[in-house]
PDB file of C-alpha atoms and ligand atoms in Angstrom:
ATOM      1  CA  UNK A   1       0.000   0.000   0.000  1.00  0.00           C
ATOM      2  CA  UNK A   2       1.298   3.685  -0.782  1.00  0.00           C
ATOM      3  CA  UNK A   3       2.446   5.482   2.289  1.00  0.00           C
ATOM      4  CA  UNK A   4       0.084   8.436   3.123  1.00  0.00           C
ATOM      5  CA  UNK A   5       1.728  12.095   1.171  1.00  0.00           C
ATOM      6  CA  UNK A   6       0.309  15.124   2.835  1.00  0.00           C
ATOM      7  CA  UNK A   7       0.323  16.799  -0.913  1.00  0.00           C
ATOM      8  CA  UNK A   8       0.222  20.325   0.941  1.00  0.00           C
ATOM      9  CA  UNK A   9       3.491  19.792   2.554  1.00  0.00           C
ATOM     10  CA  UNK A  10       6.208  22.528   2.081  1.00  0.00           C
ATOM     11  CA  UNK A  11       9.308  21.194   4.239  1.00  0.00           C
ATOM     12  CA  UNK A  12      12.596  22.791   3.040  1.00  0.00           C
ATOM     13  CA  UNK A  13      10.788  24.482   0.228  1.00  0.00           C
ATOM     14  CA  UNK A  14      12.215  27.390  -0.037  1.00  0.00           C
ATOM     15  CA  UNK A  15      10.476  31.020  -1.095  1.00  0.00           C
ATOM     16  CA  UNK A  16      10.807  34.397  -1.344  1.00  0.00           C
ATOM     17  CA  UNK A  17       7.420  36.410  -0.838  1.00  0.00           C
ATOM     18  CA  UNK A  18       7.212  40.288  -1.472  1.00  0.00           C
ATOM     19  CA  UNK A  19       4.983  43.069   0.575  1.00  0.00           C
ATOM     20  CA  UNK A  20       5.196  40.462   3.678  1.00  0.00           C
ATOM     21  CA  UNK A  21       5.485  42.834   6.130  1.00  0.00           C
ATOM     22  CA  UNK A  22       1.389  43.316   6.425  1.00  0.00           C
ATOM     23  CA  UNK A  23      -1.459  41.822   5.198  1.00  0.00           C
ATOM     24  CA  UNK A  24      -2.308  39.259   2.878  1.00  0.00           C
ATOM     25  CA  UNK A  25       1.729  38.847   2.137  1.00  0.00           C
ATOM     26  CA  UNK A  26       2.513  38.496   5.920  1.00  0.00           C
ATOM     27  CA  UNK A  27      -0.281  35.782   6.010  1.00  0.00           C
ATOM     28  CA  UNK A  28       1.010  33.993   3.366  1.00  0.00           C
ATOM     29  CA  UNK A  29       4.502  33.990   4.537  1.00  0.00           C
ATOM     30  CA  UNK A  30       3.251  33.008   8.074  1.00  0.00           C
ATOM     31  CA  UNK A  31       1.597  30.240   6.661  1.00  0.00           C
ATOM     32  CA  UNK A  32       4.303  28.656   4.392  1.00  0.00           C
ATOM     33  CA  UNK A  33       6.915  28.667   7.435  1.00  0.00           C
ATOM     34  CA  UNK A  34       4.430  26.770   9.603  1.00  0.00           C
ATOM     35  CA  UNK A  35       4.161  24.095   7.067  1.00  0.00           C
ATOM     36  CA  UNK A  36       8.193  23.634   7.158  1.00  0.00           C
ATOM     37  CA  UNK A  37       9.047  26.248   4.262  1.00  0.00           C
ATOM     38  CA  UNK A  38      11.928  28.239   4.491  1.00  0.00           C
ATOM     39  CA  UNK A  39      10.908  32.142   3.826  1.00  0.00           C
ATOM     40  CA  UNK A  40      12.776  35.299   3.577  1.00  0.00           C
ATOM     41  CA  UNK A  41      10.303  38.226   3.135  1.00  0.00           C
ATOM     42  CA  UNK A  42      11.358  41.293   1.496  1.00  0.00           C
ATOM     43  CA  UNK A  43       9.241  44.564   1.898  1.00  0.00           C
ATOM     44  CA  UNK A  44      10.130  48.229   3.046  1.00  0.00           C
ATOM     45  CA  UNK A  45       9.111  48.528   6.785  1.00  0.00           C
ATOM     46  CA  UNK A  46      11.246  46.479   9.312  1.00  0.00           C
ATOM     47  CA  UNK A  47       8.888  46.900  12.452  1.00  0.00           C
ATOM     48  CA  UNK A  48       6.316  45.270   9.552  1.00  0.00           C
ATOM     49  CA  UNK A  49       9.086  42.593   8.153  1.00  0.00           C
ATOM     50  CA  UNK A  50      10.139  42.040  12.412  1.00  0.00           C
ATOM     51  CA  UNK A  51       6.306  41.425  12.918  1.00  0.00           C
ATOM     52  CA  UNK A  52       6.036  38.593  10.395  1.00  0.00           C
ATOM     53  CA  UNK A  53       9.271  36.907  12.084  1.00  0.00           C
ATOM     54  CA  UNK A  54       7.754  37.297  15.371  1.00  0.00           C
ATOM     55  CA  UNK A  55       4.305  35.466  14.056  1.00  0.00           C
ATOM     56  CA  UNK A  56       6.130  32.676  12.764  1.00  0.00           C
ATOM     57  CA  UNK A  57       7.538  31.530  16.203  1.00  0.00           C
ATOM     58  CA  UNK A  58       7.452  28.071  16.225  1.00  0.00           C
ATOM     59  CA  UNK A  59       7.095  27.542  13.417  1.00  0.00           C
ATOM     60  CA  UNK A  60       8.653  24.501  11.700  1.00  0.00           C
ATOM     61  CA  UNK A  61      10.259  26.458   8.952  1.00  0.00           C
ATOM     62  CA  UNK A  62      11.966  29.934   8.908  1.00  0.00           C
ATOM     63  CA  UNK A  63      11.095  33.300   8.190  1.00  0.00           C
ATOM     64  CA  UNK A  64      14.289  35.996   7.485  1.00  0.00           C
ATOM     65  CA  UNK A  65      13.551  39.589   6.289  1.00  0.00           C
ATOM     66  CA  UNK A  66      15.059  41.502   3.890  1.00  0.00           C
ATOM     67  CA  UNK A  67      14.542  45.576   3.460  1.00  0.00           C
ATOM     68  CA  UNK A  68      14.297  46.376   0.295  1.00  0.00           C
ATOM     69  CA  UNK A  69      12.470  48.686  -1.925  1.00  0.00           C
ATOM     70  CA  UNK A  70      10.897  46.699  -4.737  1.00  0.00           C
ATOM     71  CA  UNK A  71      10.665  49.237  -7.048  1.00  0.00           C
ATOM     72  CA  UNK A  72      14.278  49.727  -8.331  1.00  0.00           C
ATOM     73  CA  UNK A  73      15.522  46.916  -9.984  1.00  0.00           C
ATOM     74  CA  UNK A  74      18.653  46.779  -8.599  1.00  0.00           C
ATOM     75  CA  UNK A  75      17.164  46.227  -5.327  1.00  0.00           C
ATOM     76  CA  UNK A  76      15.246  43.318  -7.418  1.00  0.00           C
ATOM     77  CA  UNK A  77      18.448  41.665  -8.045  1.00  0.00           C
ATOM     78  CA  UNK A  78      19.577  41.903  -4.958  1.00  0.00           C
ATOM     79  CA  UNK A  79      16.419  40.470  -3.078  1.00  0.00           C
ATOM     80  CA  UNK A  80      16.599  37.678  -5.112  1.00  0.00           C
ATOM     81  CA  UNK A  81      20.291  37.293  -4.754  1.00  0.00           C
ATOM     82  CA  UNK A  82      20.516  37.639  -1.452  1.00  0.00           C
ATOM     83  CA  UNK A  83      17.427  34.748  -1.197  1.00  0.00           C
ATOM     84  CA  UNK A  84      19.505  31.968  -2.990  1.00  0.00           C
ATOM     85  CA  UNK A  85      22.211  33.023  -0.835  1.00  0.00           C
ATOM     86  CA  UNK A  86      20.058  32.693   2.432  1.00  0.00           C
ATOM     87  CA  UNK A  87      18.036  29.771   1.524  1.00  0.00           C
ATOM     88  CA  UNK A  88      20.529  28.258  -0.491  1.00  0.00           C
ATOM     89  CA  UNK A  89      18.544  28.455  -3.914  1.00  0.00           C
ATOM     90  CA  UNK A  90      14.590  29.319  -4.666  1.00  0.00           C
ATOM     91  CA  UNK A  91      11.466  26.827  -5.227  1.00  0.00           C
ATOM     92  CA  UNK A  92       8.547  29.283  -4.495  1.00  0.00           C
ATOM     93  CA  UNK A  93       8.343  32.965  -5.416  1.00  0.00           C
ATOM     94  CA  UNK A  94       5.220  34.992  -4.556  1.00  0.00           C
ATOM     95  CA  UNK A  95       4.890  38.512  -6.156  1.00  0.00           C
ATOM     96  CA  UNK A  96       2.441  40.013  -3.864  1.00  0.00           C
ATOM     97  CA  UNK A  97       3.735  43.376  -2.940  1.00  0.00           C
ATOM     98  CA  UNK A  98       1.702  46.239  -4.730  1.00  0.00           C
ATOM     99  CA  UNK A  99      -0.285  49.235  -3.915  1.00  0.00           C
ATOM    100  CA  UNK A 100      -3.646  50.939  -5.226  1.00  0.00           C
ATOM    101  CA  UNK A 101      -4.392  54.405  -6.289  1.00  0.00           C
ATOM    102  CA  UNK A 102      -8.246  54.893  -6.739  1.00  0.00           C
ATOM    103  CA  UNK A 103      -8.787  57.656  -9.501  1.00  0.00           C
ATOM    104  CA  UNK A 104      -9.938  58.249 -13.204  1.00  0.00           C
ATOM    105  CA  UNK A 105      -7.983  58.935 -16.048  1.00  0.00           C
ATOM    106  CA  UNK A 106      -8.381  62.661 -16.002  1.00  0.00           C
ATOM    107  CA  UNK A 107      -7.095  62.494 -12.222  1.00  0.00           C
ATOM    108  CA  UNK A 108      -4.311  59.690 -12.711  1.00  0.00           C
ATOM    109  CA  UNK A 109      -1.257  61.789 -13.733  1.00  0.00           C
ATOM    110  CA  UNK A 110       1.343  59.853 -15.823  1.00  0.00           C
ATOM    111  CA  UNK A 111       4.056  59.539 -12.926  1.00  0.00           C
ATOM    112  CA  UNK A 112       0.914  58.058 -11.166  1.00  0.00           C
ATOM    113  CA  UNK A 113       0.400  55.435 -13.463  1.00  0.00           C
ATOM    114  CA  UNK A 114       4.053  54.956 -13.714  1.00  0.00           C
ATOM    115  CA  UNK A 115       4.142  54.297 -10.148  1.00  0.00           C
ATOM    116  CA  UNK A 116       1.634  51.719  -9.975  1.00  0.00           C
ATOM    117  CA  UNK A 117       2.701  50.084 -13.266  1.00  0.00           C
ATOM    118  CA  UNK A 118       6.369  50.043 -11.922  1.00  0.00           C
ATOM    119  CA  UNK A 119       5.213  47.849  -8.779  1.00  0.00           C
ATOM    120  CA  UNK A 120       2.122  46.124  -9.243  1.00  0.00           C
ATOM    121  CA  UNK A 121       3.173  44.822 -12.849  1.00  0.00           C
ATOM    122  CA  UNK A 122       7.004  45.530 -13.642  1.00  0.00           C
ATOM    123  CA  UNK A 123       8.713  44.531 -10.346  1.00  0.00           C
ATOM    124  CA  UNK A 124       6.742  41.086 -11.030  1.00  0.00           C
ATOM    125  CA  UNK A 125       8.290  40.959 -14.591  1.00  0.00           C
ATOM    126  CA  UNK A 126      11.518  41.635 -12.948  1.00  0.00           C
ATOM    127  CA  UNK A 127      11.336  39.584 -10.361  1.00  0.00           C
ATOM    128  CA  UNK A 128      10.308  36.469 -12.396  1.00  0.00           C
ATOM    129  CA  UNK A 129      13.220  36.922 -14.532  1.00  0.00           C
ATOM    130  CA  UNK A 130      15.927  37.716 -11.949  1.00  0.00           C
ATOM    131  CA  UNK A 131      14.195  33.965 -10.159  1.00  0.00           C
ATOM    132  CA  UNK A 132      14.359  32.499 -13.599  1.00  0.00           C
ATOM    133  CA  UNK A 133      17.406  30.410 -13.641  1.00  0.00           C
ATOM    134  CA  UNK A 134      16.743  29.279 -10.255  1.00  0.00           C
ATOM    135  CA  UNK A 135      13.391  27.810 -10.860  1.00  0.00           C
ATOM    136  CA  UNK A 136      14.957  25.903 -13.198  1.00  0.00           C
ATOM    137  CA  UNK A 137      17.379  24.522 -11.498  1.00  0.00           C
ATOM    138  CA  UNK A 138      14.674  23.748  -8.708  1.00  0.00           C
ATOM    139  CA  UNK A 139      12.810  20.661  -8.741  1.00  0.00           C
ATOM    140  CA  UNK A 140       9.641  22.578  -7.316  1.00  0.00           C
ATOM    141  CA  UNK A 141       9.384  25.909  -9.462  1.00  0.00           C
ATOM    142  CA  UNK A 142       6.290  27.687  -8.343  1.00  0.00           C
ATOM    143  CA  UNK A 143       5.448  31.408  -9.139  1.00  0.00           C
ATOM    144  CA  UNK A 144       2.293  32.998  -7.691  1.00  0.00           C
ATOM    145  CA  UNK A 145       1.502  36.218  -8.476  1.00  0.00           C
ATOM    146  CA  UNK A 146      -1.234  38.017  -6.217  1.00  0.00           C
ATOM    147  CA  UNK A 147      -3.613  39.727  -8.684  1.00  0.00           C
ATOM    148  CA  UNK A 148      -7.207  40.253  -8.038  1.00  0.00           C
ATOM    149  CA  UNK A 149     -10.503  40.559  -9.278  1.00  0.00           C
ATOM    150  CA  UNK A 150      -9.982  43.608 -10.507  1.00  0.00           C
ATOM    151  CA  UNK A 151      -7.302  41.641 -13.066  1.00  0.00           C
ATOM    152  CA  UNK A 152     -10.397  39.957 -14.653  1.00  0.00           C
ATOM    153  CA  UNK A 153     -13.089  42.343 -14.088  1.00  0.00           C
ATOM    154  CA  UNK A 154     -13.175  46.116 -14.446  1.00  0.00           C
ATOM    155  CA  UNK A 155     -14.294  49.007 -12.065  1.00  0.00           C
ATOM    156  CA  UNK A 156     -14.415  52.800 -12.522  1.00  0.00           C
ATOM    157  CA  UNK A 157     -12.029  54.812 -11.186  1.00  0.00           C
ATOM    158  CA  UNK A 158      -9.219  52.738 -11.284  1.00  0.00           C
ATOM    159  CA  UNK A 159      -7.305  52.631 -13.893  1.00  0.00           C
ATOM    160  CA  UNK A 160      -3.728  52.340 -13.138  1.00  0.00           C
ATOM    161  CA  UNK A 161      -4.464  49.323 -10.518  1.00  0.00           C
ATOM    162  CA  UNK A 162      -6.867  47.681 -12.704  1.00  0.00           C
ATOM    163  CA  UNK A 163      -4.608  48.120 -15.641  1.00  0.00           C
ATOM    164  CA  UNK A 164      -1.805  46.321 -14.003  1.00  0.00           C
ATOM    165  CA  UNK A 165      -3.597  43.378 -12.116  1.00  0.00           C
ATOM    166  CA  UNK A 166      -4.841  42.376 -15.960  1.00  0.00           C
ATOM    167  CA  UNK A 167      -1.249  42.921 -17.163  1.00  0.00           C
ATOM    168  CA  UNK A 168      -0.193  40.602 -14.192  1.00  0.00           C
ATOM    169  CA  UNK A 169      -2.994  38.070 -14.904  1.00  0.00           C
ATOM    170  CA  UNK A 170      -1.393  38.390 -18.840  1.00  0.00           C
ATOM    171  CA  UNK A 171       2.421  38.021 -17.679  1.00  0.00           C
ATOM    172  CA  UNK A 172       1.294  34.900 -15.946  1.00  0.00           C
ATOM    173  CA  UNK A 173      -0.335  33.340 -19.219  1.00  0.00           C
ATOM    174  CA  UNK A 174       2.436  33.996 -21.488  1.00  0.00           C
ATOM    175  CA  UNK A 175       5.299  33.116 -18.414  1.00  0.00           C
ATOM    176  CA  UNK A 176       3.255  29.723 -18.035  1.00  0.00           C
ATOM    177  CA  UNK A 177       3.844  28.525 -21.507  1.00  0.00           C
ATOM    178  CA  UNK A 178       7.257  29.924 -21.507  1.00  0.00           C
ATOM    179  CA  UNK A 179       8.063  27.959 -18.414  1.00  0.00           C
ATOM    180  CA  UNK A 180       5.808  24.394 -18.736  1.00  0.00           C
ATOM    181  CA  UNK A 181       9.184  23.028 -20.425  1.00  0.00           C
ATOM    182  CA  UNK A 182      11.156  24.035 -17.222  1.00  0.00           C
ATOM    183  CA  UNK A 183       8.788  22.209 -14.751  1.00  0.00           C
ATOM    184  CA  UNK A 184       7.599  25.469 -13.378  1.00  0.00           C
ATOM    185  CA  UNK A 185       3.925  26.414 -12.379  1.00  0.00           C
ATOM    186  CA  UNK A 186       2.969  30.180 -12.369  1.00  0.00           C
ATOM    187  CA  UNK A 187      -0.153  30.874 -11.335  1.00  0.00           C
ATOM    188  CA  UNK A 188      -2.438  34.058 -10.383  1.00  0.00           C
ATOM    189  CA  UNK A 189      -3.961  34.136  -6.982  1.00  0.00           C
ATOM    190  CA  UNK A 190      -7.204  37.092  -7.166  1.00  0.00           C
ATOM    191  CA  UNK A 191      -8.203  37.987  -4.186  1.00  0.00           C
ATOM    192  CA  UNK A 192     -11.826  39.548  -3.769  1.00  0.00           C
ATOM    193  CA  UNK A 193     -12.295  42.220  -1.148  1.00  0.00           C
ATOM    194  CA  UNK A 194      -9.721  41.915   1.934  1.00  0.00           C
ATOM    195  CA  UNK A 195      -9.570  43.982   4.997  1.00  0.00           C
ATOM    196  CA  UNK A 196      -6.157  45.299   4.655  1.00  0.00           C
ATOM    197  CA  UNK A 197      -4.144  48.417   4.771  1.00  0.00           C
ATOM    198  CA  UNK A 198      -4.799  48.778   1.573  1.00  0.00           C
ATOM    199  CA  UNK A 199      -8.746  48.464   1.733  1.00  0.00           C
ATOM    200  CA  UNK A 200      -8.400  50.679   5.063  1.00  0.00           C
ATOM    201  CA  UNK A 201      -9.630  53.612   2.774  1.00  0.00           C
ATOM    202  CA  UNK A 202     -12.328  51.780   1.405  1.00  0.00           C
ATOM    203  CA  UNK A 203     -13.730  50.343   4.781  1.00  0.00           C
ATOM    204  CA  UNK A 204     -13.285  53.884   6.407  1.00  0.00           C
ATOM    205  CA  UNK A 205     -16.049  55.252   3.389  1.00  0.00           C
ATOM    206  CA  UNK A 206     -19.847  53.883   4.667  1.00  0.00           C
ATOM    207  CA  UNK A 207     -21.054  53.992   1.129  1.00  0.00           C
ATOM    208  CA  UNK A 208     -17.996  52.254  -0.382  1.00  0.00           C
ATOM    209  CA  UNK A 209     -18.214  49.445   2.491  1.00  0.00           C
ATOM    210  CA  UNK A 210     -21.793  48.532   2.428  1.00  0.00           C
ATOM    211  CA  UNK A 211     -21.888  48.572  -1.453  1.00  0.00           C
ATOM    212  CA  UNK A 212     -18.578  46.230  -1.194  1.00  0.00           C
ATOM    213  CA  UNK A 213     -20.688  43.921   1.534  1.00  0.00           C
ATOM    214  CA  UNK A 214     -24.117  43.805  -0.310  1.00  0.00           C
ATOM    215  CA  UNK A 215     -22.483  43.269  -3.908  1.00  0.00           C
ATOM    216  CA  UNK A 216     -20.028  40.254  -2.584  1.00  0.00           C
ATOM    217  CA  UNK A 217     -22.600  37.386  -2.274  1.00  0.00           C
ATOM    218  CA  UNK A 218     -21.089  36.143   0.754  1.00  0.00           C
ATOM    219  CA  UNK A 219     -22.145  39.098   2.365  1.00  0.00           C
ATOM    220  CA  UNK A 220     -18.605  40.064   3.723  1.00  0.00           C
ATOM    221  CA  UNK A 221     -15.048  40.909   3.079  1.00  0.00           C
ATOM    222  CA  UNK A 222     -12.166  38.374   3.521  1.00  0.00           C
ATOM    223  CA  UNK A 223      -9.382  37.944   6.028  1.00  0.00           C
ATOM    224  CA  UNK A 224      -5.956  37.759   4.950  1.00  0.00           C
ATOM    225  CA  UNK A 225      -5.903  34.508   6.347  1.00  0.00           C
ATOM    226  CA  UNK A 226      -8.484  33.493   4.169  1.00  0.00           C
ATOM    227  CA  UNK A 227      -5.769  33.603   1.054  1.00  0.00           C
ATOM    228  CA  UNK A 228      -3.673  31.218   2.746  1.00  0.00           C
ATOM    229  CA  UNK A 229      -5.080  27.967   2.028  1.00  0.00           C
ATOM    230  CA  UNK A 230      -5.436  28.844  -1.820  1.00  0.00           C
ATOM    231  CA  UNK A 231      -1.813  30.188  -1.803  1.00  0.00           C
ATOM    232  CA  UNK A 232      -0.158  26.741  -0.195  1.00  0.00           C
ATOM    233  CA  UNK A 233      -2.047  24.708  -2.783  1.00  0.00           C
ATOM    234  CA  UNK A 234      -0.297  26.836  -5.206  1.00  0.00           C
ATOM    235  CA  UNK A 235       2.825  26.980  -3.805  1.00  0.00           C
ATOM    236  CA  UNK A 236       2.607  23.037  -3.164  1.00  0.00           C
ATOM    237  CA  UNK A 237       2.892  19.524  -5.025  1.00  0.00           C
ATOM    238  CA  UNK A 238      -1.018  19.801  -4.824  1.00  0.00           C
ATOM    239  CA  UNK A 239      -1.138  21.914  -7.852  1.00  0.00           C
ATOM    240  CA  UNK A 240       2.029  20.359  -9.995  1.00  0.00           C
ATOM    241  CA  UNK A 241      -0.570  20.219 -13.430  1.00  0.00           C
ATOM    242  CA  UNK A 242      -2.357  23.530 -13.047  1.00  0.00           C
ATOM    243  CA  UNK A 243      -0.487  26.761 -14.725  1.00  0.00           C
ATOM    244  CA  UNK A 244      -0.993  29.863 -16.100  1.00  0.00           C
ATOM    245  CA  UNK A 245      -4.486  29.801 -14.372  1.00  0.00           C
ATOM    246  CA  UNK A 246      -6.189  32.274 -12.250  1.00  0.00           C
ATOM    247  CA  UNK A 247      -7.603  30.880  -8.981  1.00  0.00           C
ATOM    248  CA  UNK A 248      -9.953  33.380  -7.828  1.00  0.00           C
ATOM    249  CA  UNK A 249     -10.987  33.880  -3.926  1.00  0.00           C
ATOM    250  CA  UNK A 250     -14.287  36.326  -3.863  1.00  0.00           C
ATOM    251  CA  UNK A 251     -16.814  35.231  -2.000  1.00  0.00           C
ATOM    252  CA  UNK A 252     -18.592  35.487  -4.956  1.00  0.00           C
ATOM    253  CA  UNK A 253     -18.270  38.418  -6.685  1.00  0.00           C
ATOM    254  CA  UNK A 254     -17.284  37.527  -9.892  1.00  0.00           C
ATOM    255  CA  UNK A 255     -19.456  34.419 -10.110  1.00  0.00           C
ATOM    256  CA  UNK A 256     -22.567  37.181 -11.086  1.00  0.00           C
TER     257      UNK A 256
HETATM  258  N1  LIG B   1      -6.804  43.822   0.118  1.00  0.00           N
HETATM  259  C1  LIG B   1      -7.557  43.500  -0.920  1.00  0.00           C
HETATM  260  O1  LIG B   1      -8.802  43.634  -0.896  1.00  0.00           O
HETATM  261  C2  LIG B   1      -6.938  42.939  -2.168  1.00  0.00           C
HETATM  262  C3  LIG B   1      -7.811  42.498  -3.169  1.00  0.00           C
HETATM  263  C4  LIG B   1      -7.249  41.955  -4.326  1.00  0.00           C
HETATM  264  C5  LIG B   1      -5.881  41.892  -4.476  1.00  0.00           C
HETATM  265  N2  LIG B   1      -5.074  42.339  -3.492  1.00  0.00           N
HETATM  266  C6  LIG B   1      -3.642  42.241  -3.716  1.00  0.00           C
HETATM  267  O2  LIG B   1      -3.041  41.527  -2.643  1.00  0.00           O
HETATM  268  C7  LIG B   1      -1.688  41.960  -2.485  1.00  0.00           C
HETATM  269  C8  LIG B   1      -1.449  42.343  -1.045  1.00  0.00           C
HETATM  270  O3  LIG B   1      -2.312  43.413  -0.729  1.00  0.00           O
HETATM  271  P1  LIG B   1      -2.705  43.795   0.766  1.00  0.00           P
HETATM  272  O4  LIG B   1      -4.147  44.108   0.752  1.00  0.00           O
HETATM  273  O5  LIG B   1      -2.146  42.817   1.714  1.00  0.00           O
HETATM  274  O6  LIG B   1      -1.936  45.204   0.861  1.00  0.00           O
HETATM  275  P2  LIG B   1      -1.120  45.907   2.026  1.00  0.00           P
HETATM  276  O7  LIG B   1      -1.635  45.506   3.353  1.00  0.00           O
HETATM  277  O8  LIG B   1      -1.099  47.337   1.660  1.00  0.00           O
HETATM  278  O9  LIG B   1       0.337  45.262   1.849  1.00  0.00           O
HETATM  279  C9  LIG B   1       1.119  45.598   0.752  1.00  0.00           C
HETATM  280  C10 LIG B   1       2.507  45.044   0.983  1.00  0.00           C
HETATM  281  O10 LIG B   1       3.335  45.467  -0.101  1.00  0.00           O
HETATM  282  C11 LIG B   1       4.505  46.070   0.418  1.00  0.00           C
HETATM  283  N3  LIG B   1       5.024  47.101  -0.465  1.00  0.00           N
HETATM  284  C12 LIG B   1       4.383  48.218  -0.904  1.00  0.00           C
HETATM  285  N4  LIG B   1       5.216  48.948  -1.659  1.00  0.00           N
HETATM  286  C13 LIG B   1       6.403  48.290  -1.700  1.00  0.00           C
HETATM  287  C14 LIG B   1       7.641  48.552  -2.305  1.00  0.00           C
HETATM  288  N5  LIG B   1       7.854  49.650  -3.050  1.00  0.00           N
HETATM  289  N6  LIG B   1       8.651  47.661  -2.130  1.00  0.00           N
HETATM  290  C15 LIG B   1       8.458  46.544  -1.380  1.00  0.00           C
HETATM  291  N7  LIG B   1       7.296  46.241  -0.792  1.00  0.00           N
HETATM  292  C16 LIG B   1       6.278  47.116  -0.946  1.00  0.00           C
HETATM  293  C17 LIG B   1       4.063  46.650   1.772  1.00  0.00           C
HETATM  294  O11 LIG B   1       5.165  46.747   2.631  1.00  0.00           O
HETATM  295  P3  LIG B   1       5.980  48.075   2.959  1.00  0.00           P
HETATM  296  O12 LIG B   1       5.017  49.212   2.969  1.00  0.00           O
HETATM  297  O13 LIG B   1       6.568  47.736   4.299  1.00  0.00           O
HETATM  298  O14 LIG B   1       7.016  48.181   1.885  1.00  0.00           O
HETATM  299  C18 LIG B   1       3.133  45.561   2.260  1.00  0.00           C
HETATM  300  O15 LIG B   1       3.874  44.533   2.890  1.00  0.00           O
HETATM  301  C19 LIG B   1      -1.490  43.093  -3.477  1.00  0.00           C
HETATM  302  O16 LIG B   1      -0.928  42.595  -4.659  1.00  0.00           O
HETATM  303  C20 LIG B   1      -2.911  43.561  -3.750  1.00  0.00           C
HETATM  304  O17 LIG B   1      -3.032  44.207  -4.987  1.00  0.00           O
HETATM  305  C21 LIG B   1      -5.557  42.868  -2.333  1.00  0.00           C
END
């Protein structure tokens, strides 16, 4: 009889996860060290990045942070550099840092949408291609990136973060085929509506809350923790046939 493989195992896998020093990136990181992977976190705020280390006590794998700026490339290079040097190569990389700016095209000036382009869509391009080589060489190559509904759907007022989530949910198409040859999985994680500090604004505005609450069918928002299950399977053996897909966590939303 076959021994019993827990398929959502991630002992000594070893990833580097951006934007964990809050939210749905510190959850995730969190969550990968407690199932035995190895995790260095790179984001800019080290009270944030010592948080995440703190939360991880216990834990049966590691979590080691890394200030760094994610959108200058050089400090791209470096963050993955300095991973393979830490971990001693990279199996699991999760592009999750990002930020929003809500406004229209006549308010979003063009260092605005450079700004959110340069993070939420470039730094992912970088990052994937700085990791590149040592997916390869890994037997467990696993890219998520951390889109969001608002990759596959539209809303008003937007249009630099919307923009880039469907550029990210693009990059992770075209990457997958690029990469089935190498073994590696990319895949886009889309979060629906998460209390965060990013949503902060949003939750703080009555009319933008309720309409959030009564148009997710659930009838609520997420927790970060809520993204963690869906980000293991993708970051584990559980998902070794599935790429270039979009696994969407909503509540709902999008199913309407
Ligand atoms: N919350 C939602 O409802 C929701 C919905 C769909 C998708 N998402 C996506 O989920 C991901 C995480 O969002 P979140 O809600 O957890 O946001 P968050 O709480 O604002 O966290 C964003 C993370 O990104 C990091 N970050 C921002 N700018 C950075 C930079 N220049 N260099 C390095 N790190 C940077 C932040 O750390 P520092 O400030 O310390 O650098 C922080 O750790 C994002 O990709 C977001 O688009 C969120």
């Amino acid at each position: 009889m076959e021994s019993y493989r827990d398929v959502f195992d991630l002992t000594g896998r070893r990833a580097l996860v951006t934007g964990a020093s809050r939210g749905i990136g510190q959850a995730i990181a969190v969550e990968f060290a407690r199932r035995g992977a190895h995790v260095l976190i790179a984001a800019r705020t080290a009270s944030g990045l010592a948080e995440t280390v703190e939360m991880a006590t216990g834990a049966s794998g590691t979590v080691t942070p890394l200030q760094a700026d994610l959108r200058s490339e050089a400090s791209i290079t470096s963050a993955v550099s300095d991973a393979v040097s830490a971990l001693g190569g990279l199996d699991i990389l999760v592009n999750n840092a990002a930020d929003d700016h809500d406004s229209s095209i006549e308010d979003t000036e063009l260092g605005t949408w450079q700004r959110v382009l340069e993070l939420n869509l470039q730094s992912c391009f970088l990052l994937c291609k700085a990791a590149s080589p040592h997916l390869i060489a890994s037997d467990h190559g696993k890219v998520i990136n951390v889109a969001s509904v608002l990759g596959t759907v539209a809303v008003a007022n937007d249009i630099a973060y919307v923009s880039a989530k469907h550029g990210l949910i693009g990059l992770t198409r075209a990457l997958s085929l690029e990469w089935a040859i190498h073994g590696i999985q990319i895949n886009a994680l889309a979060p629906g509506f998460v209390e965060t500090a990013m949503t902060a604004p949003a939750l703080a505005n009555e009319a933008i809350a309720k309409w959030i609450k009564r148009s997710t069918p659930m009838g609520r928002w997420a927790a970060a923790t809520e993204m963690t299950g869906p980000a293991v399977f993708l970051a584990s053996e559980a998902s070794d046939f599935m790429t270039g897909q979009i696994l969407v966590v909503d509540g709902g939303w999008t199913a309407q």
